mmCIF file of C-alpha atoms (C1' of nucleotides) in Angstrom:
data_model
loop_
_atom_site.group_PDB
_atom_site.id
_atom_site.type_symbol
_atom_site.label_atom_id
_atom_site.label_comp_id
_atom_site.label_asym_id
_atom_site.label_seq_id
_atom_site.Cartn_x
_atom_site.Cartn_y
_atom_site.Cartn_z
ATOM 1 C CA UNK V 789 13.738 19.856 3.943
ATOM 2 C CA UNK V 790 15.638 23.038 4.291
ATOM 3 C CA UNK V 791 19.367 23.400 4.173
ATOM 4 C CA UNK V 792 19.371 24.268 7.823
ATOM 5 C CA UNK V 793 22.476 23.004 9.506
ATOM 6 C CA UNK V 794 21.421 22.409 13.025
ATOM 7 C CA UNK V 795 23.812 22.683 15.899
ATOM 8 C CA UNK V 796 21.881 20.258 18.001
ATOM 9 C CA UNK V 797 23.673 16.902 17.945
ATOM 10 C CA UNK V 798 20.474 15.009 18.628
ATOM 11 C CA UNK V 799 18.853 16.561 15.623
ATOM 12 C CA UNK V 800 21.884 15.683 13.530
ATOM 13 C CA UNK V 801 21.851 12.119 14.744
ATOM 14 C CA UNK V 802 18.187 11.748 14.031
ATOM 15 C CA UNK V 803 18.659 13.145 10.585
ATOM 16 C CA UNK V 804 20.807 10.122 9.879
ATOM 17 C CA UNK V 805 18.895 7.493 11.815
ATOM 18 C CA UNK V 806 15.413 8.627 10.908
ATOM 19 C CA UNK V 807 13.455 6.452 8.631
ATOM 20 C CA UNK V 808 12.815 2.786 8.433
ATOM 21 C CA UNK V 809 16.081 1.456 7.090
ATOM 22 C CA UNK V 810 19.078 2.942 8.900
ATOM 23 C CA UNK V 811 18.573 1.109 12.172
ATOM 24 C CA UNK V 812 17.661 -2.071 10.354
ATOM 25 C CA UNK V 813 20.846 -1.899 8.326
ATOM 26 C CA UNK V 814 22.804 -1.288 11.501
ATOM 27 C CA UNK V 815 21.155 -4.367 12.912
ATOM 28 C CA UNK V 816 22.180 -6.557 10.008
ATOM 29 C CA UNK V 817 25.648 -5.110 9.751
ATOM 30 C CA UNK V 818 26.507 -5.676 13.376
ATOM 31 C CA UNK V 819 27.079 -9.341 12.554
ATOM 32 C CA UNK V 820 29.953 -8.397 10.292
ATOM 33 C CA UNK V 821 30.748 -7.571 6.723
ATOM 34 C CA UNK V 822 27.929 -7.820 4.227
ATOM 35 C CA UNK V 823 27.657 -7.321 0.532
ATOM 36 C CA UNK V 824 25.020 -5.317 -1.236
ATOM 37 C CA UNK V 825 23.164 -8.421 -2.301
ATOM 38 C CA UNK V 826 23.354 -9.856 1.221
ATOM 39 C CA UNK V 827 21.628 -6.795 2.567
ATOM 40 C CA UNK V 828 18.969 -7.044 -0.084
ATOM 41 C CA UNK V 829 18.415 -10.639 0.894
ATOM 42 C CA UNK V 830 18.284 -9.711 4.570
ATOM 43 C CA UNK V 831 15.550 -7.270 3.806
ATOM 44 C CA UNK V 832 13.704 -8.059 0.614
ATOM 45 C CA UNK V 833 11.377 -5.087 0.898
ATOM 46 C CA UNK V 834 14.028 -2.433 0.317
ATOM 47 C CA UNK V 835 14.370 -1.423 -3.258
ATOM 48 C CA UNK V 836 17.865 -1.509 -4.666
ATOM 49 C CA UNK V 837 17.775 2.209 -5.203
ATOM 50 C CA UNK V 838 16.823 3.011 -1.653
ATOM 51 C CA UNK V 839 19.319 0.536 -0.295
ATOM 52 C CA UNK V 840 22.061 2.226 -2.255
ATOM 53 C CA UNK V 841 20.927 5.651 -1.088
ATOM 54 C CA UNK V 842 20.648 4.629 2.544
ATOM 55 C CA UNK V 843 24.031 2.972 2.519
ATOM 56 C CA UNK V 844 25.489 6.079 0.995
ATOM 57 C CA UNK V 845 23.895 8.175 3.692
ATOM 58 C CA UNK V 846 25.310 5.956 6.418
ATOM 59 C CA UNK V 847 28.677 6.067 4.729
ATOM 60 C CA UNK V 848 28.621 9.842 4.609
ATOM 61 C CA UNK V 849 27.720 9.875 8.281
ATOM 62 C CA UNK V 850 30.760 7.764 9.044
ATOM 63 C CA UNK V 851 28.730 4.858 10.338
ATOM 64 C CA UNK V 852 29.337 2.425 7.528
ATOM 65 C CA UNK V 853 32.451 1.711 5.519
ATOM 66 C CA UNK V 854 32.144 0.864 1.866
ATOM 67 C CA UNK V 855 34.841 -1.206 0.247
ATOM 68 C CA UNK V 856 34.674 -1.679 -3.505
ATOM 69 C CA UNK V 857 36.785 -4.485 -4.852
ATOM 70 C CA UNK V 858 38.120 -3.906 -8.337
ATOM 71 C CA UNK V 859 37.176 -6.336 -11.061
ATOM 72 C CA UNK V 860 34.087 -7.984 -12.371
ATOM 73 C CA UNK V 861 31.581 -9.061 -11.431
ATOM 74 C CA UNK V 862 31.351 -6.055 -9.187
ATOM 75 C CA UNK V 863 31.809 -6.612 -5.507
ATOM 76 C CA UNK V 864 31.306 -4.186 -2.689
ATOM 77 C CA UNK V 865 31.589 -4.887 1.002
ATOM 78 C CA UNK V 866 29.894 -2.966 3.754
ATOM 79 C CA UNK V 867 30.764 -3.021 7.400
ATOM 80 C CA UNK V 868 30.452 -0.817 10.447
ATOM 81 C CA UNK V 869 33.068 1.752 11.320
ATOM 82 C CA UNK V 870 34.163 2.375 14.896
ATOM 83 C CA UNK V 871 31.440 4.973 15.443
ATOM 84 C CA UNK V 872 28.992 2.606 13.822
ATOM 85 C CA UNK V 873 29.833 -0.136 16.251
ATOM 86 C CA UNK V 874 29.581 2.257 19.165
ATOM 87 C CA UNK V 875 26.136 3.184 17.951
ATOM 88 C CA UNK V 876 24.817 -0.359 18.060
ATOM 89 C CA UNK V 877 24.324 -0.628 21.835
ATOM 90 C CA UNK V 878 22.499 2.688 21.842
ATOM 91 C CA UNK V 879 20.093 1.410 19.235
ATOM 92 C CA UNK V 880 19.694 -1.776 21.203
ATOM 93 C CA UNK V 881 18.877 0.316 24.264
ATOM 94 C CA UNK V 882 16.056 1.927 22.342
ATOM 95 C CA UNK V 883 14.822 -1.527 21.509
ATOM 96 C CA UNK V 884 14.773 -2.617 25.116
ATOM 97 C CA UNK V 885 13.136 0.629 26.079
ATOM 98 C CA UNK V 886 10.308 -0.265 23.759
ATOM 99 C CA UNK V 887 10.059 -3.739 25.222
ATOM 100 C CA UNK V 888 9.929 -2.379 28.736
ATOM 101 C CA UNK V 889 7.344 0.229 27.948
ATOM 102 C CA UNK V 890 5.129 -2.572 26.807
ATOM 103 C CA UNK V 891 4.140 -2.970 30.441
ATOM 104 C CA UNK V 892 3.106 0.668 30.540
ATOM 105 C CA UNK V 893 1.309 0.465 27.261
ATOM 106 C CA UNK V 894 -0.674 -2.544 28.391
ATOM 107 C CA UNK V 895 -1.358 -0.979 31.749
ATOM 108 C CA UNK V 896 0.746 -3.359 33.765
ATOM 109 C CA UNK V 897 3.649 -2.657 36.018
ATOM 110 C CA UNK V 898 7.007 -4.251 35.459
ATOM 111 C CA UNK V 899 8.303 -6.998 37.695
ATOM 112 C CA UNK V 900 7.411 -6.031 41.196
ATOM 113 C CA UNK V 901 6.290 -7.601 44.446
ATOM 114 C CA UNK V 902 2.645 -6.966 43.735
ATOM 115 C CA UNK V 903 2.567 -8.355 40.280
ATOM 116 C CA UNK V 904 2.846 -12.022 39.520
ATOM 117 C CA UNK V 905 1.076 -12.266 36.207
ATOM 118 C CA UNK V 906 1.992 -14.895 33.744
ATOM 119 C CA UNK V 907 4.844 -13.048 32.197
ATOM 120 C CA UNK V 908 5.392 -12.629 28.486
ATOM 121 C CA UNK D 328 13.511 -12.491 23.316
ATOM 122 C CA UNK D 329 10.581 -14.195 21.744
ATOM 123 C CA UNK D 330 8.615 -13.497 18.674
ATOM 124 C CA UNK D 331 6.543 -11.046 20.644
ATOM 125 C CA UNK D 332 5.059 -9.070 17.850
ATOM 126 C CA UNK D 333 5.884 -9.780 14.282
ATOM 127 C CA UNK D 334 7.986 -6.658 14.282
ATOM 128 C CA UNK D 335 11.257 -5.646 15.778
ATOM 129 C CA UNK D 336 11.104 -3.283 18.779
ATOM 130 C CA UNK D 337 13.790 -1.090 17.293
ATOM 131 C CA UNK D 338 11.674 -0.630 14.234
ATOM 132 C CA UNK D 339 8.698 0.210 16.422
ATOM 133 C CA UNK D 340 10.704 2.712 18.400
ATOM 134 C CA UNK D 341 12.025 4.361 15.299
ATOM 135 C CA UNK D 342 8.553 4.555 13.881
ATOM 136 C CA UNK D 343 7.752 6.884 16.759
ATOM 137 C CA UNK D 344 11.019 8.778 17.007
ATOM 138 C CA UNK D 345 11.683 9.194 13.325
ATOM 139 C CA UNK D 346 11.398 12.626 11.917
ATOM 140 C CA UNK D 347 12.520 15.990 12.999
ATOM 141 C CA UNK D 348 10.141 16.802 15.822
ATOM 142 C CA UNK D 349 9.766 13.905 18.233
ATOM 143 C CA UNK D 350 13.196 14.176 19.800
ATOM 144 C CA UNK D 351 12.981 17.941 19.844
ATOM 145 C CA UNK D 352 9.687 17.793 21.683
ATOM 146 C CA UNK D 353 11.188 15.307 24.108
ATOM 147 C CA UNK D 354 13.981 17.769 24.653
ATOM 148 C CA UNK D 355 11.667 20.626 25.495
ATOM 149 C CA UNK D 356 9.356 18.519 27.604
ATOM 150 C CA UNK D 357 12.079 17.144 29.798
ATOM 151 C CA UNK D 358 12.127 20.476 31.645
ATOM 152 C CA UNK D 359 8.598 19.865 32.822
ATOM 153 C CA UNK D 360 5.027 20.487 31.870
ATOM 154 C CA UNK D 361 4.372 22.580 28.822
ATOM 155 C CA UNK D 362 1.304 23.839 27.092
ATOM 156 C CA UNK D 363 0.562 23.654 23.408
ATOM 157 C CA UNK D 364 1.390 27.295 22.931
ATOM 158 C CA UNK D 365 4.601 26.938 24.932
ATOM 159 C CA UNK D 366 5.795 24.247 22.594
ATOM 160 C CA UNK D 367 4.957 26.387 19.621
ATOM 161 C CA UNK D 368 6.975 29.170 21.109
ATOM 162 C CA UNK D 369 9.860 26.813 21.881
ATOM 163 C CA UNK D 370 9.994 25.853 18.269
ATOM 164 C CA UNK D 371 8.503 28.448 15.993
ATOM 165 C CA UNK D 372 9.173 26.454 12.854
ATOM 166 C CA UNK D 373 6.696 23.672 13.596
ATOM 167 C CA UNK D 374 3.369 24.323 12.067
ATOM 168 C CA UNK D 375 0.297 24.291 14.219
ATOM 169 C CA UNK D 376 -0.981 21.185 12.499
ATOM 170 C CA UNK D 377 2.212 19.176 12.662
ATOM 171 C CA UNK D 378 2.681 19.983 16.316
ATOM 172 C CA UNK D 379 -0.765 18.631 17.080
ATOM 173 C CA UNK D 380 -0.101 15.527 15.002
ATOM 174 C CA UNK D 381 3.294 14.859 16.531
ATOM 175 C CA UNK D 382 2.007 15.308 20.050
ATOM 176 C CA UNK D 383 -0.791 12.918 19.295
ATOM 177 C CA UNK D 384 1.679 10.402 17.984
ATOM 178 C CA UNK D 385 3.819 10.699 21.103
ATOM 179 C CA UNK D 386 0.741 10.388 23.252
ATOM 180 C CA UNK D 387 -0.339 7.241 21.436
ATOM 181 C CA UNK D 388 3.132 5.838 21.961
ATOM 182 C CA UNK D 389 2.824 6.426 25.690
ATOM 183 C CA UNK D 390 5.679 8.903 25.779
ATOM 184 C CA UNK D 391 3.710 12.041 26.441
ATOM 185 C CA UNK D 392 0.716 12.634 28.662
ATOM 186 C CA UNK D 393 -1.948 15.056 27.600
ATOM 187 C CA UNK D 394 -4.008 16.751 30.262
ATOM 188 C CA UNK D 395 -6.922 18.884 29.144
ATOM 189 C CA UNK D 396 -8.195 21.264 31.781
ATOM 190 C CA UNK D 397 -11.878 22.063 31.608
ATOM 191 C CA UNK D 398 -12.869 25.674 31.179
ATOM 192 C CA UNK D 399 -12.176 28.433 28.759
ATOM 193 C CA UNK D 400 -10.018 29.578 27.250
ATOM 194 C CA UNK D 401 -8.907 26.056 26.535
ATOM 195 C CA UNK D 402 -5.861 24.776 28.330
ATOM 196 C CA UNK D 403 -3.961 21.593 27.685
ATOM 197 C CA UNK D 404 -0.836 20.465 29.442
ATOM 198 C CA UNK D 405 1.750 18.106 28.074
ATOM 199 C CA UNK D 406 4.366 16.283 30.060
ATOM 200 C CA UNK D 407 6.455 13.160 29.829
ATOM 201 C CA UNK D 408 5.191 9.869 31.127
ATOM 202 C CA UNK D 409 7.459 7.448 32.983
ATOM 203 C CA UNK D 410 8.541 5.784 29.755
ATOM 204 C CA UNK D 411 9.029 9.190 28.233
ATOM 205 C CA UNK D 412 11.373 10.204 31.021
ATOM 206 C CA UNK D 413 13.260 6.943 30.725
ATOM 207 C CA UNK D 414 13.687 7.674 27.050
ATOM 208 C CA UNK D 415 15.398 11.004 27.600
ATOM 209 C CA UNK D 416 18.834 9.664 28.630
ATOM 210 C CA UNK D 417 18.836 7.354 25.643
ATOM 211 C CA UNK D 418 18.234 10.263 23.335
ATOM 212 C CA UNK D 419 20.941 12.196 25.117
ATOM 213 C CA UNK D 420 23.285 9.276 24.574
ATOM 214 C CA UNK D 421 22.662 9.544 20.849
ATOM 215 C CA UNK D 422 23.560 13.189 21.096
ATOM 216 C CA UNK D 423 26.859 12.490 22.798
ATOM 217 C CA UNK D 424 27.545 9.745 20.309
ATOM 218 C CA UNK D 425 27.283 12.345 17.597
ATOM 219 C CA UNK D 426 29.580 14.703 19.445
ATOM 220 C CA UNK D 427 32.178 12.011 19.922
ATOM 221 C CA UNK D 428 32.059 10.849 16.345
ATOM 222 C CA UNK D 429 32.933 14.352 15.319
ATOM 223 C CA UNK D 430 36.535 13.339 15.782
ATOM 224 C CA UNK D 431 36.078 10.553 13.294
ATOM 225 C CA UNK D 432 34.137 12.677 10.889
ATOM 226 C CA UNK D 433 36.739 15.413 10.916
ATOM 227 C CA UNK D 434 39.551 12.915 10.669
ATOM 228 C CA UNK D 435 41.043 13.663 14.047
ATOM 229 C CA UNK D 436 42.160 11.027 16.450
ATOM 230 C CA UNK D 437 39.744 10.266 19.244
ATOM 231 C CA UNK D 438 42.543 9.834 21.746
ATOM 232 C CA UNK D 439 41.495 11.922 24.635
ATOM 233 C CA UNK D 440 42.692 12.756 28.029
ATOM 234 C CA UNK D 441 42.572 16.500 27.924
ATOM 235 C CA UNK D 442 39.220 16.276 26.324
ATOM 236 C CA UNK D 443 36.523 18.679 27.322
ATOM 237 C CA UNK D 444 33.418 17.262 25.804
ATOM 238 C CA UNK D 445 30.763 19.724 26.607
ATOM 239 C CA UNK D 446 27.745 19.069 24.464
ATOM 240 C CA UNK D 447 25.844 21.966 23.023
ATOM 241 C "C1'" DG O 86 -14.563 39.385 18.204
ATOM 242 C "C1'" DG O 87 -10.718 37.138 20.707
ATOM 243 C "C1'" DC O 88 -8.481 33.578 23.199
ATOM 244 C "C1'" DT O 89 -6.910 28.428 22.994
ATOM 245 C "C1'" DG O 90 -6.276 23.763 21.213
ATOM 246 C "C1'" DG O 91 -7.528 21.157 17.491
ATOM 247 C "C1'" DT O 92 -9.370 19.597 12.916
ATOM 248 C "C1'" DT O 93 -10.393 19.531 8.052
ATOM 249 C "C1'" DA O 94 -9.337 20.615 2.911
ATOM 250 C "C1'" DC O 95 -6.342 21.324 -0.271
ATOM 251 C "C1'" DA O 96 -1.468 22.197 -2.256
ATOM 252 C "C1'" DG O 97 3.134 21.619 -2.682
ATOM 253 C "C1'" DA O 98 7.398 19.319 -1.251
ATOM 254 C "C1'" DA O 99 9.873 15.285 -0.193
ATOM 255 C "C1'" DT O 100 10.500 10.486 -0.132
ATOM 256 C "C1'" DT O 101 10.143 5.968 -2.140
ATOM 257 C "C1'" DG O 102 9.435 2.478 -5.711
ATOM 258 C "C1'" DT O 103 9.714 0.755 -10.765
ATOM 259 C "C1'" DG O 104 12.053 -0.335 -14.548
ATOM 260 C "C1'" DC O 105 15.757 0.221 -17.658
ATOM 261 C "C1'" DG O 106 20.754 0.897 -18.653
ATOM 262 C "C1'" DT O 107 25.775 -0.089 -17.659
ATOM 263 C "C1'" DA O 108 30.322 -2.081 -16.777
ATOM 264 C "C1'" DA O 109 33.683 -6.424 -17.648
ATOM 265 C "C1'" DT O 110 33.814 -10.953 -17.045
ATOM 266 C "C1'" DT O 111 32.023 -15.727 -16.831
ATOM 267 C "C1'" DT O 112 28.845 -19.255 -18.205
ATOM 268 C "C1'" DA O 113 25.316 -21.483 -21.412
ATOM 269 C "C1'" DC O 114 24.422 -23.463 -25.567
ATOM 270 C "C1'" DA O 115 24.173 -24.545 -30.208
ATOM 271 C "C1'" DT F 679 33.786 -20.670 -32.023
ATOM 272 C "C1'" DG F 680 30.556 -17.400 -31.770
ATOM 273 C "C1'" DT F 681 26.833 -15.271 -29.674
ATOM 274 C "C1'" DA F 682 23.627 -14.563 -26.069
ATOM 275 C "C1'" DA F 683 22.630 -14.197 -21.367
ATOM 276 C "C1'" DA F 684 23.677 -13.884 -16.470
ATOM 277 C "C1'" DT F 685 26.019 -11.610 -12.846
ATOM 278 C "C1'" DT F 686 26.723 -7.270 -9.406
ATOM 279 C "C1'" DA F 687 26.241 -2.781 -7.713
ATOM 280 C "C1'" DC F 688 24.657 0.720 -8.830
ATOM 281 C "C1'" DG F 689 22.648 5.518 -11.695
ATOM 282 C "C1'" DC F 690 18.859 7.762 -13.965
ATOM 283 C "C1'" DA F 691 14.147 9.158 -15.267
ATOM 284 C "C1'" DC F 692 9.795 8.891 -14.011
ATOM 285 C "C1'" DA F 693 5.435 7.530 -11.292
ATOM 286 C "C1'" DA F 694 3.376 6.749 -6.938
ATOM 287 C "C1'" DT F 695 3.122 7.540 -2.344
ATOM 288 C "C1'" DT F 696 3.763 9.953 1.832
ATOM 289 C "C1'" DC F 697 4.823 14.031 4.464
ATOM 290 C "C1'" DT F 698 4.474 18.793 5.544
ATOM 291 C "C1'" DG F 699 2.654 23.442 5.285
ATOM 292 C "C1'" DT F 700 -1.198 27.030 4.688
ATOM 293 C "C1'" DA F 701 -5.296 28.625 5.641
ATOM 294 C "C1'" DA F 702 -9.700 28.347 7.133
ATOM 295 C "C1'" DC F 703 -12.859 26.711 10.459
ATOM 296 C "C1'" DC F 704 -14.751 24.909 14.943
ATOM 297 C "C1'" DA F 705 -15.846 25.044 20.050
ATOM 298 C "C1'" DG F 706 -17.390 27.995 24.129
ATOM 299 C "C1'" DC F 707 -16.674 31.647 27.389
ATOM 300 C "C1'" DC F 708 -15.076 36.739 28.242
#
DNA sequence: GGCTGGTTACAGAATTGTGCGTAATTTACA
DNA sequence: TGTAAATTACGCACAATTCTGTAACCAGCC
């Protein structure tokens, strides 16, 4: 990718949210504070390296707050910032959009007077 | 919500919207019908190949409708489907989220009353 | 031959995964 | 009591995989 700094906010947002993990991490973090190992447990298919990189990316974007506790064994907490929490419902909206478009994808119309299929 | 598919709808949505082009194409298509060459002109940095691939992906996702007119020279129109149009405000919301988090990113207080938030 | 939309073949860039190393402290065990 | 190993959250080097771009080619009518 180039070093192009886009002025389009949508592009900027997508630069952060693109990929498989960011929205998933948001999803797990909306429950509250999680530790690195918690997040790995939540999603066993992320490699530790990628998890660290993604968390760093979200931190840089101001979505996630990283809190390192001094002492050993190491302990680091992650939770959503204000912007991060405000982002959650938007992500959820995308999720429901997908669910609703299922009707369109399967060629059915959503709940209407003409349609009384056995719903899903 | 039930265990509809084995995968999360947010993940499915992001699988389609991830990357640099999908949201940009949505942005250009929300004005109305466009042809392949129009979209290339709108965004000169997409390669011919990628544009075709991305449009195909959006078509498969039910976001974009492809209409090939018979006759030569070839002519193909692209426009948003119903789901595609319903997606636009959600994308816009992500854009305004980014604009509003600017305050947080730049360390300014988000207190606003005399706040002219005109998105770019 | 040129126009348009699209595809294939190959190359190079970017992203992701694997495995090893590290820190200071606790526990395991002989 | 001493030594080894586990723990936790990474960083680094490297391999594998995926993504993107370039260029050429196709179709069929003017």
